[in-house]
Short mmCIF file of C-alpha atoms in Angstrom, two decimals:
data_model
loop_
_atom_site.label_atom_id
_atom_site.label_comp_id
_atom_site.label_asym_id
_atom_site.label_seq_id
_atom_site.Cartn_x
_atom_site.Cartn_y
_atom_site.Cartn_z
CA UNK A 1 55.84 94.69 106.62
CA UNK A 2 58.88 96.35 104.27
CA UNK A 3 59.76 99.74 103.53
CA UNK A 4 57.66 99.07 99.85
CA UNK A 5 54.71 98.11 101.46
CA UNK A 6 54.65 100.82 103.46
CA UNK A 7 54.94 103.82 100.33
CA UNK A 8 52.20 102.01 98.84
CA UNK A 9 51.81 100.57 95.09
CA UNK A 10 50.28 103.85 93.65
CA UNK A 11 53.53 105.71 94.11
CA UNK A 12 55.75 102.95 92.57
CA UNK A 13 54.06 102.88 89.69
CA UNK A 14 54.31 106.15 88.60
CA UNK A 15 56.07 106.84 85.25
CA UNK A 16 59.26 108.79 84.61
CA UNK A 17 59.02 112.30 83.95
CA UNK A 18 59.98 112.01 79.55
CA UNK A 19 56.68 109.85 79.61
CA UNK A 20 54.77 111.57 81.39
CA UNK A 21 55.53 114.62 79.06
CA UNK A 22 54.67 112.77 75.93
CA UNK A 23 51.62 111.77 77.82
CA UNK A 24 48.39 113.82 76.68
CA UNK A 25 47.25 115.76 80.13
CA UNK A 26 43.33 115.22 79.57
CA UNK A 27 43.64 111.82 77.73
CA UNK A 28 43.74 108.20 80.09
CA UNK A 29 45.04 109.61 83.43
CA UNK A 30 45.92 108.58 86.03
CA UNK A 31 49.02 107.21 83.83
CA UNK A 32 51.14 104.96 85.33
CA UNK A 33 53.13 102.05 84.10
CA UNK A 34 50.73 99.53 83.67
CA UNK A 35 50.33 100.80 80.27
CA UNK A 36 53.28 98.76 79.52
CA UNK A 37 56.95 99.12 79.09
CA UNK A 38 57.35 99.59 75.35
CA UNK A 39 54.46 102.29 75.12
CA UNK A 40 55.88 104.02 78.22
CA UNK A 41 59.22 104.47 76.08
CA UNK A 42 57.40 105.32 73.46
CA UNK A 43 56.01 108.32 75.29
CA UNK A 44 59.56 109.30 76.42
CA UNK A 45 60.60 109.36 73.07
CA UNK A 46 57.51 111.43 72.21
CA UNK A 47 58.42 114.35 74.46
CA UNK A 48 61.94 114.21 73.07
CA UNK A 49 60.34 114.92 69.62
CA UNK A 50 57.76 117.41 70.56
CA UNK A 51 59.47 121.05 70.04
CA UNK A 52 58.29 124.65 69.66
CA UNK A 53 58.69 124.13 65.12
CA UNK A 54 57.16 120.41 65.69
CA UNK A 55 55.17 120.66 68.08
CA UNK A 56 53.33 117.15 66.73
CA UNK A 57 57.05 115.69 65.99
CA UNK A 58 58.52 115.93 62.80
CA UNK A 59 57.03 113.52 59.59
CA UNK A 60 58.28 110.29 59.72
CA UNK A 61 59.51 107.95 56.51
CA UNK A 62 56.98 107.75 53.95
CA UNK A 63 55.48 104.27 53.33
CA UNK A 64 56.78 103.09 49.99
CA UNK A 65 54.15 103.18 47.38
CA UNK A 66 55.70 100.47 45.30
CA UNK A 67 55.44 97.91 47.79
CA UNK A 68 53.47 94.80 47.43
CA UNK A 69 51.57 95.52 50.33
CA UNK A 70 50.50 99.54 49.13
CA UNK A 71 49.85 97.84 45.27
CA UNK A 72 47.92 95.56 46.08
CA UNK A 73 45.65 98.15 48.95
CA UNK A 74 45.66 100.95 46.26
CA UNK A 75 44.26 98.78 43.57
CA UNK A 76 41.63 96.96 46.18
CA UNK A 77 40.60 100.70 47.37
CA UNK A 78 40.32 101.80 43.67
CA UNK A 79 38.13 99.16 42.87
CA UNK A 80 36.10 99.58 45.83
CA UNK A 81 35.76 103.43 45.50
CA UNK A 82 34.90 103.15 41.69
CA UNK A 83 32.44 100.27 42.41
CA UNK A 84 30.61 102.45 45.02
CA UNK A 85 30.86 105.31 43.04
CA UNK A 86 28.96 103.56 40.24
CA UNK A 87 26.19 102.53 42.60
CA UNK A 88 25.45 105.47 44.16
CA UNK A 89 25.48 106.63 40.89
CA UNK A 90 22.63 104.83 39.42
CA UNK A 91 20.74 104.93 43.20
CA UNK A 92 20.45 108.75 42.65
CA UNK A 93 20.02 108.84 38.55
CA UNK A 94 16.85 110.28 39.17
CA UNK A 95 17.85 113.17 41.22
CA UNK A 96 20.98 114.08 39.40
CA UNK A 97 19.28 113.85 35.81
CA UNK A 98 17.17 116.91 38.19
CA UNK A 99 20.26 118.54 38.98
CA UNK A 100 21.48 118.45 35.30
CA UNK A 101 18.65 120.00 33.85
CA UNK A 102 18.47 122.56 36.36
CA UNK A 103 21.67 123.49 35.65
CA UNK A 104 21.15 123.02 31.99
CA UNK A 105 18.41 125.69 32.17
CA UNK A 106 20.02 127.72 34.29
CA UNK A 107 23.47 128.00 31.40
CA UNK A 108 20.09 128.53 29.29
CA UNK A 109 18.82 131.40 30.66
CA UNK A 110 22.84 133.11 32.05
CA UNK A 111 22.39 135.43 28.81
CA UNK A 112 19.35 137.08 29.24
CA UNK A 113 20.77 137.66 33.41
CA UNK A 114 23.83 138.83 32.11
CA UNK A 115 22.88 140.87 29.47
CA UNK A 116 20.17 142.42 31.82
CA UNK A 117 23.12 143.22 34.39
CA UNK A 118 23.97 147.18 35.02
CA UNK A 119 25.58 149.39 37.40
CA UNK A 120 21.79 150.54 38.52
CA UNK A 121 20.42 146.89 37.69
CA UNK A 122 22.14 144.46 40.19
CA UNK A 123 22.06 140.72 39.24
CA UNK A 124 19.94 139.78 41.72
CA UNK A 125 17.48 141.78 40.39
CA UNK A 126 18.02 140.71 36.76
CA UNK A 127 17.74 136.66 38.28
CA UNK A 128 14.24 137.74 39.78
CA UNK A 129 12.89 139.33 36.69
CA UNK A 130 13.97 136.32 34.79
CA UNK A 131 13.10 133.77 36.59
CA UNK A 132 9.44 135.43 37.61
CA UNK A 133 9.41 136.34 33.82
CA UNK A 134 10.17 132.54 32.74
CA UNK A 135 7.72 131.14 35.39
CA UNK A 136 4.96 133.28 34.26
CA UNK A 137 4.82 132.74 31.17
CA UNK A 138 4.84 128.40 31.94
CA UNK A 139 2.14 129.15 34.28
CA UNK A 140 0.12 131.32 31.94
CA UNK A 141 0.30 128.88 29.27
CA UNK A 142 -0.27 126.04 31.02
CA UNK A 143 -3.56 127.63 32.79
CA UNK A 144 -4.70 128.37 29.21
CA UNK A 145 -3.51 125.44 27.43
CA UNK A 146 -4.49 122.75 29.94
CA UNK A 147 -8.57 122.89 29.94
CA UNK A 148 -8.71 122.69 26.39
CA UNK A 149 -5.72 120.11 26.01
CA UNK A 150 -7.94 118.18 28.51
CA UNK A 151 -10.60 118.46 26.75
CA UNK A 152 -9.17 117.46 23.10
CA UNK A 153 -6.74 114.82 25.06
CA UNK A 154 -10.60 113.18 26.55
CA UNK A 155 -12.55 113.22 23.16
CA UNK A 156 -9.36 111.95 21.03
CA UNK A 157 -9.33 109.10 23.15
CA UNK A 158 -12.91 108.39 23.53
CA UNK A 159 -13.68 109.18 19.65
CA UNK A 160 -10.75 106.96 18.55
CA UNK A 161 -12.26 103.63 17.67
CA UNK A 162 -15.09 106.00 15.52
CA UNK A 163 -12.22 107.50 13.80
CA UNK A 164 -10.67 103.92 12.73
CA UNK A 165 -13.64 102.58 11.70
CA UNK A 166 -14.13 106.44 9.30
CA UNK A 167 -10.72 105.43 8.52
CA UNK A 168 -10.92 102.17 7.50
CA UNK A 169 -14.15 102.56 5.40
CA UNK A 170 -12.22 105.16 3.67
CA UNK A 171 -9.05 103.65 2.79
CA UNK A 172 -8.60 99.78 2.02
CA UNK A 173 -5.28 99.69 3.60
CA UNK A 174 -6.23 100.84 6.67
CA UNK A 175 -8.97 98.28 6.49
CA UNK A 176 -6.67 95.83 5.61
CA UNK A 177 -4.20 96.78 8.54
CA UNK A 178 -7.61 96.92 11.09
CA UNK A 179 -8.37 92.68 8.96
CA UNK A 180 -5.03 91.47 9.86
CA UNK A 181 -4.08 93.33 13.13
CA UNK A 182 -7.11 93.82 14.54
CA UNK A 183 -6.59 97.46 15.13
CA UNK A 184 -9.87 98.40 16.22
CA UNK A 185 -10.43 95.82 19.03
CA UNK A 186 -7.01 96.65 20.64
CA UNK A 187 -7.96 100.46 20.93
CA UNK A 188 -11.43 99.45 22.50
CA UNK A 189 -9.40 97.15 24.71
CA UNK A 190 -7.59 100.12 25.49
CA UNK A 191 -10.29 102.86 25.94
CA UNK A 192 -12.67 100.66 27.77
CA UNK A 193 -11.39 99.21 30.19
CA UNK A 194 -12.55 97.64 33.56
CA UNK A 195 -13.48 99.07 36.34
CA UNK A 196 -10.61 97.51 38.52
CA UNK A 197 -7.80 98.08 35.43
CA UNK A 198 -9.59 101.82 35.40
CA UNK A 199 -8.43 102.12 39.30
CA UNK A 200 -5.23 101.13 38.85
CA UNK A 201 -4.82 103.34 35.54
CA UNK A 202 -6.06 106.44 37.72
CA UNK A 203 -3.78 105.49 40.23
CA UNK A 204 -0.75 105.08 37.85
CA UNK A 205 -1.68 108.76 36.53
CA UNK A 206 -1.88 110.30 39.73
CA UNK A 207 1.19 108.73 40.42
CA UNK A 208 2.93 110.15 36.94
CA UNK A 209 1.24 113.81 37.72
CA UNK A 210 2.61 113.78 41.25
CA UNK A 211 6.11 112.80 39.85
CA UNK A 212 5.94 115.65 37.20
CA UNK A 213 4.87 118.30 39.65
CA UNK A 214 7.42 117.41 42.23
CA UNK A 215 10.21 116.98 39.46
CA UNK A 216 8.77 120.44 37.88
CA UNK A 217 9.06 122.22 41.52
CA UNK A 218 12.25 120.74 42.30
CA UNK A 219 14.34 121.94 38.95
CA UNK A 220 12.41 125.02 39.06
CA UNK A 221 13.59 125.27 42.52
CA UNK A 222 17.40 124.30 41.33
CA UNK A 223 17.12 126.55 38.56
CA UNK A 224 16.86 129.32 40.95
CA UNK A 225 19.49 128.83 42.82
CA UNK A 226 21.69 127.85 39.89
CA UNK A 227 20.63 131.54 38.08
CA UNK A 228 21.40 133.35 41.76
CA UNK A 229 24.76 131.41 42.45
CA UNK A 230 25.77 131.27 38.96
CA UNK A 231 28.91 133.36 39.49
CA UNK A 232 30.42 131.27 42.35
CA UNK A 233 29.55 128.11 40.45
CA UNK A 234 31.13 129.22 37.60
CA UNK A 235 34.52 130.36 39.95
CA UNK A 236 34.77 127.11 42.24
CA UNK A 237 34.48 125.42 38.67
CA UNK A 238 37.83 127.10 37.37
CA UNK A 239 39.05 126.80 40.87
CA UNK A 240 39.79 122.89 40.24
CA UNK A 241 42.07 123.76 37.29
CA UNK A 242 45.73 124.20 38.24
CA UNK A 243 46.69 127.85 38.44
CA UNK A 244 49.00 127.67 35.43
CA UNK A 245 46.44 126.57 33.10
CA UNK A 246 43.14 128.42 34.59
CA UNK A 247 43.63 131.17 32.55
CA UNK A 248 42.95 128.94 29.13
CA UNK A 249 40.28 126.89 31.23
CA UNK A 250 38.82 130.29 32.04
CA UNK A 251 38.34 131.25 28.14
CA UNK A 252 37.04 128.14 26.98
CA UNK A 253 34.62 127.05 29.60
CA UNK A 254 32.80 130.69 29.21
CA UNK A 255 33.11 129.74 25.50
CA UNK A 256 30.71 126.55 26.26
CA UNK A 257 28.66 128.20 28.61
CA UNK A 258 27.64 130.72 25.72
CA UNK A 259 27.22 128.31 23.73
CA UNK A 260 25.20 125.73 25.52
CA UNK A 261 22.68 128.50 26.51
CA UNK A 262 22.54 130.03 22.78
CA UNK A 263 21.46 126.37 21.80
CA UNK A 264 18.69 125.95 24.53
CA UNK A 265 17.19 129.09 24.36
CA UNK A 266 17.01 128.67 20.09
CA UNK A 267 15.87 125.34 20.53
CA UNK A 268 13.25 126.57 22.76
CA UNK A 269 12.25 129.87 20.42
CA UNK A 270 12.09 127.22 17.14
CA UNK A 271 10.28 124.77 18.66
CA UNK A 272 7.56 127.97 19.38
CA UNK A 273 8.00 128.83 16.30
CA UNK A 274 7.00 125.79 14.56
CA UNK A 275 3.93 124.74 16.71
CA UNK A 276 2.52 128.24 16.45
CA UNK A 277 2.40 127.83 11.83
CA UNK A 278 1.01 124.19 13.11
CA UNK A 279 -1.70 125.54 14.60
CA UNK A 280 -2.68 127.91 12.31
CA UNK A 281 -2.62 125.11 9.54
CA UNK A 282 -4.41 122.84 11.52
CA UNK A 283 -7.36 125.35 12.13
CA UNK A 284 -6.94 126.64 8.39
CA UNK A 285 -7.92 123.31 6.86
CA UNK A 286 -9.99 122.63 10.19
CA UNK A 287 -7.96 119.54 11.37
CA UNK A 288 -9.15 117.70 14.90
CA UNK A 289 -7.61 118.61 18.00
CA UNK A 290 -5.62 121.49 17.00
CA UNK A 291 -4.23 122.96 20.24
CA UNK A 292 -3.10 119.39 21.17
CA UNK A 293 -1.39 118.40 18.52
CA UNK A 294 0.85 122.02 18.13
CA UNK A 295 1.59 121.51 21.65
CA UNK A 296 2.60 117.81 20.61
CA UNK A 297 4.79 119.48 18.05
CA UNK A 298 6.69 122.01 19.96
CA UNK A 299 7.46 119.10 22.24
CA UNK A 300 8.72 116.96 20.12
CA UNK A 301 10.38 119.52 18.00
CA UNK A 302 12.80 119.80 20.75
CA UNK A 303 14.08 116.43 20.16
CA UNK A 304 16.92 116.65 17.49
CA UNK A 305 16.81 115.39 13.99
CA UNK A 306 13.64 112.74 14.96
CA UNK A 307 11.02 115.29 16.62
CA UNK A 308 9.53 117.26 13.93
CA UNK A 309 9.66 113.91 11.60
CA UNK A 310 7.59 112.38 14.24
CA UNK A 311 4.94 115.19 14.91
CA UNK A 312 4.57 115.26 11.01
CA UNK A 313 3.45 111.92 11.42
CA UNK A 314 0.82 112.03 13.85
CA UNK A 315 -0.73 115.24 12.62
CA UNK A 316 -0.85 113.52 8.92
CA UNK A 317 -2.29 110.61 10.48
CA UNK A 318 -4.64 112.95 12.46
CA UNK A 319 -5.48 114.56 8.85
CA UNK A 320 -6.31 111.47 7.32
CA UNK A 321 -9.46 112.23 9.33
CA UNK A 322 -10.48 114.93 7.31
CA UNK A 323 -9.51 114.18 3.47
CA UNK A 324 -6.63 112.47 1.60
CA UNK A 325 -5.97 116.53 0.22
CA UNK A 326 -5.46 117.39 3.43
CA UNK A 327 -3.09 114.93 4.69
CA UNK A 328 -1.22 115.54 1.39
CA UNK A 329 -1.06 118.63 1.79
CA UNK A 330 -0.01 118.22 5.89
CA UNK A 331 2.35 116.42 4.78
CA UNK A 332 3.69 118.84 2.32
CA UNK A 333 3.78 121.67 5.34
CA UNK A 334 5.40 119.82 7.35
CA UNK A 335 8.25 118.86 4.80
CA UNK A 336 8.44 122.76 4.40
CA UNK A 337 8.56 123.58 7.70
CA UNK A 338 11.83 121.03 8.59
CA UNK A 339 13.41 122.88 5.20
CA UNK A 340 12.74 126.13 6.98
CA UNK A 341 13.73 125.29 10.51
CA UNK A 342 16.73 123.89 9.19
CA UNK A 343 18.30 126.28 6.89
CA UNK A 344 16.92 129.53 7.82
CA UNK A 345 16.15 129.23 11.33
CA UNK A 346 18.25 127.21 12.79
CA UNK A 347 21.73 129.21 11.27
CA UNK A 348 19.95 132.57 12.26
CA UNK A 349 19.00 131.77 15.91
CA UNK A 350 21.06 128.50 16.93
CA UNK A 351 23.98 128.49 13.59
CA UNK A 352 26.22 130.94 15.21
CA UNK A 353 26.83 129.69 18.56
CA UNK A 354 26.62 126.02 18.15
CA UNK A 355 27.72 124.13 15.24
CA UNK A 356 28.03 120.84 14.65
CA UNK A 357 28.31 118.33 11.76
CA UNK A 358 25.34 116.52 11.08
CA UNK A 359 27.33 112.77 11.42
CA UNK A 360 28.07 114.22 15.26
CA UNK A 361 24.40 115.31 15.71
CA UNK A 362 23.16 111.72 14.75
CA UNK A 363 25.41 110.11 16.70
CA UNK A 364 25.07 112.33 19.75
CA UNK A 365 21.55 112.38 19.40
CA UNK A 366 21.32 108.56 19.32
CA UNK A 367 23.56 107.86 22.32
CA UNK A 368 22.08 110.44 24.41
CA UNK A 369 18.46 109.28 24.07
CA UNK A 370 19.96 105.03 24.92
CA UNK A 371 21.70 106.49 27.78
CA UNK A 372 19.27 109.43 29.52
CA UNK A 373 16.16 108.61 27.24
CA UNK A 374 14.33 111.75 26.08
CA UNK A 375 16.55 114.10 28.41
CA UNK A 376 20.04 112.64 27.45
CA UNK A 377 18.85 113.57 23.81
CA UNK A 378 17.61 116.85 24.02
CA UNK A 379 21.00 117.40 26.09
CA UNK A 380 23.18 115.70 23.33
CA UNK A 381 23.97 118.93 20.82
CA UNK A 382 25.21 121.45 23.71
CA UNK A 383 27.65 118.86 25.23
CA UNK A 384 28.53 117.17 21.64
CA UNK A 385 29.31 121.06 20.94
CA UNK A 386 31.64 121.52 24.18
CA UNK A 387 33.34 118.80 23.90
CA UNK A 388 34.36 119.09 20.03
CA UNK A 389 35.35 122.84 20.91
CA UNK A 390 37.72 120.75 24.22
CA UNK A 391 38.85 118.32 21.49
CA UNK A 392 39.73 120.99 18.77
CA UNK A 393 41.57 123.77 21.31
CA UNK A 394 43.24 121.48 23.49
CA UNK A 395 43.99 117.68 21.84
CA UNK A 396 44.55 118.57 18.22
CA UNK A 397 47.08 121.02 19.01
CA UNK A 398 48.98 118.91 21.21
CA UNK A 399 48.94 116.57 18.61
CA UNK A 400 49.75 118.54 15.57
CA UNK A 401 52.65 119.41 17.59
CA UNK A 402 54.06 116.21 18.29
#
């Protein structure tokens, strides 16, 4: 036996001293040289480039970004990123068109919290009294309003085929419409149906008024939080603008947010407005169901330009029941009441924080409602109004300019 075999193969593979100084202490010992040759250089060099400034080494040559190689991986990564972003988009449209209501109610209601806001009135205080303010009047009206909206809702339905056939006795184009259509059959398809398409119809609306409550707990839950955290959503906001231009972004995004929650809260006072004169017309000239349809009305009336032309509709049509006068004359009111909402409410509650020229209301309007449905159009004036005062303070000057 040699002099080698004798100091054993543990000691002769131990590494030089560099390597074992690049060598992390607590990471794959024992190290020895069977790590191979170039990585125990490597390591060598490693401790040469470790220092008390660098203690990681100093940054190497960057990689070239016009390369072939970091093209062709930057455009593959964008398309990749933007593809997933677009699916988890639509996989949680449900839960962000939550989230933007939340926080559409929550710009709504930022005046009333602010202006409620005093040295002996903290904010947290003025967020509870809002928000226990805003949910008790929803739950108040909707414990008064839902027994006999139930009970109008139940009758309407039931009484419908007895109110075509009134109708059509009454008027010959109604009777012509029930001849050629057959009207009446298709609503006594639709009232009496089977007992098996009756279960699934209860199901389906248990279904709906489980979706509504969670949805309605969930934003109101949002809201909150929105209304308390208001001020550090509106900072990390102006945070993502570069320091030079935060100042600007500062003055124009608390422009928008005054005038997004001017426009909800109007929209929200008109629409009360208008369904509270329905309902005293509709019990004045002692029209059906006269709870449900106001309610109908402020709904709708919240729905730009189309809303009140559609709940003038229905409660005409509703009128017919009563007398041609009346639906005349319902249809008269309700032609007043747009004329009224539109140039004397409207520029006294809504006029002076948001304005916007009819063409861009349409337009907004129309796209909102074909991309977010009923939401996307109630939503359209507020961000049609931000983004013509973004276009007017920060393109067109740039361009008049140039």
């Amino acid at each position: 036996m040699n002099e080698e075999d004798d100091q054993g193969p543990t000691e002769e593979r131990h590494t030089p001293d560099g390597a074992e100084q690049g060598h992390g202490d607590l990471v794959g010992q024992p190290h020895t040289i069977d790590e191979g040759g170039p990585i125990v250089t490597a390591e060598a060099a490693a401790a040469q480039a470790s220092t008390t400034q660098n203690p990681l080494g100093k940054h190497g040559r960057r990689f070239d970004p016009r390369s072939p190689f970091m093209v062709g991986m930057a455009g593959a990564a964008g398309v990749a990123v933007t593809y997933g972003a677009i699916q988890a988009v639509i996989a949680a449209s449900q839960v962000l068109v939550l989230i933007t209501i939340a926080l559409f109610l929550a710009i709504g209601l930022e005046p009333v919290v602010s202006w409620l806001v005093r040295p002996w009135f903290p904010r947290w205080a003025a967020v509870t009294a809002v928000f226990v303010v805003a949910i008790g009047l929803l739950a108040g009206f909707l414990a008064a309003a839902i027994p006999p909206l139930v009970t109008q809702g139940s009758a309407l339905v039931h009484n419908a085929p007895d109110y075509l056939d009134h109708l059509a006795h009454r008027y010959p184009l109604i009777d012509v419409l029930n001849t050629r259509f057959h009207l009446r059959d298709r609503v006594r398809q639709g009232v009496g149906a089977d007992s098996s398409k009756l279960a699934g119809g209860v199901l389906g609306a248990g279904r709906l008024v489980f979706s509504i409550v969670s949805g309605t707990v969930i934003v109101a839950v949002l809201t909150g939080y929105f209304m308390a955290n208001f001020a550090q959503v509106r900072a990390s906001i102006y945070r993502l603008f570069p320091r030079s231009r935060r100042p600007r972004a500062i003055l124009i995004g608390d422009e928008i947010f005054v005038k997004v929650g001017g426009y909800i809260l109007g929209n929200v006072v008109i629409s009360v407005i208008t369904a509270v004169l329905t309902f005293i017309w509709l019990l004045i000239f002692d029209v059906p169901y006269p709870l449900l349809l106001a309610v109908l009305v402020a709904v709708l009336d919240l729905i730009p330009v189309v809303g009140s032309t559609i709940a003038g509709i229905i409660v005409a049509v509703v009128a017919l029941t009563v007398s041609v006068p009346v639906t005349v004359a319902t249809v008269v009111f309700f032609i007043v009441l747009r004329l009224f909402e539109d140039y004397i409410l409207v520029p006294r509650i809504i006029g002076r924080t948001v304005r916007v020229p009819a063409i861009v209301t349409v337009v907004s309007v129309l796209l909102g409602g074909a991309l977010l449905g009923i939401v996307g159009a109630l939503l359209a004036i507020p961000v049609a109004a931000a983004v013509l005062l973004i276009i007017s303070e920060t393109v067109l000057p740039s361009l008049d300019e140039r």
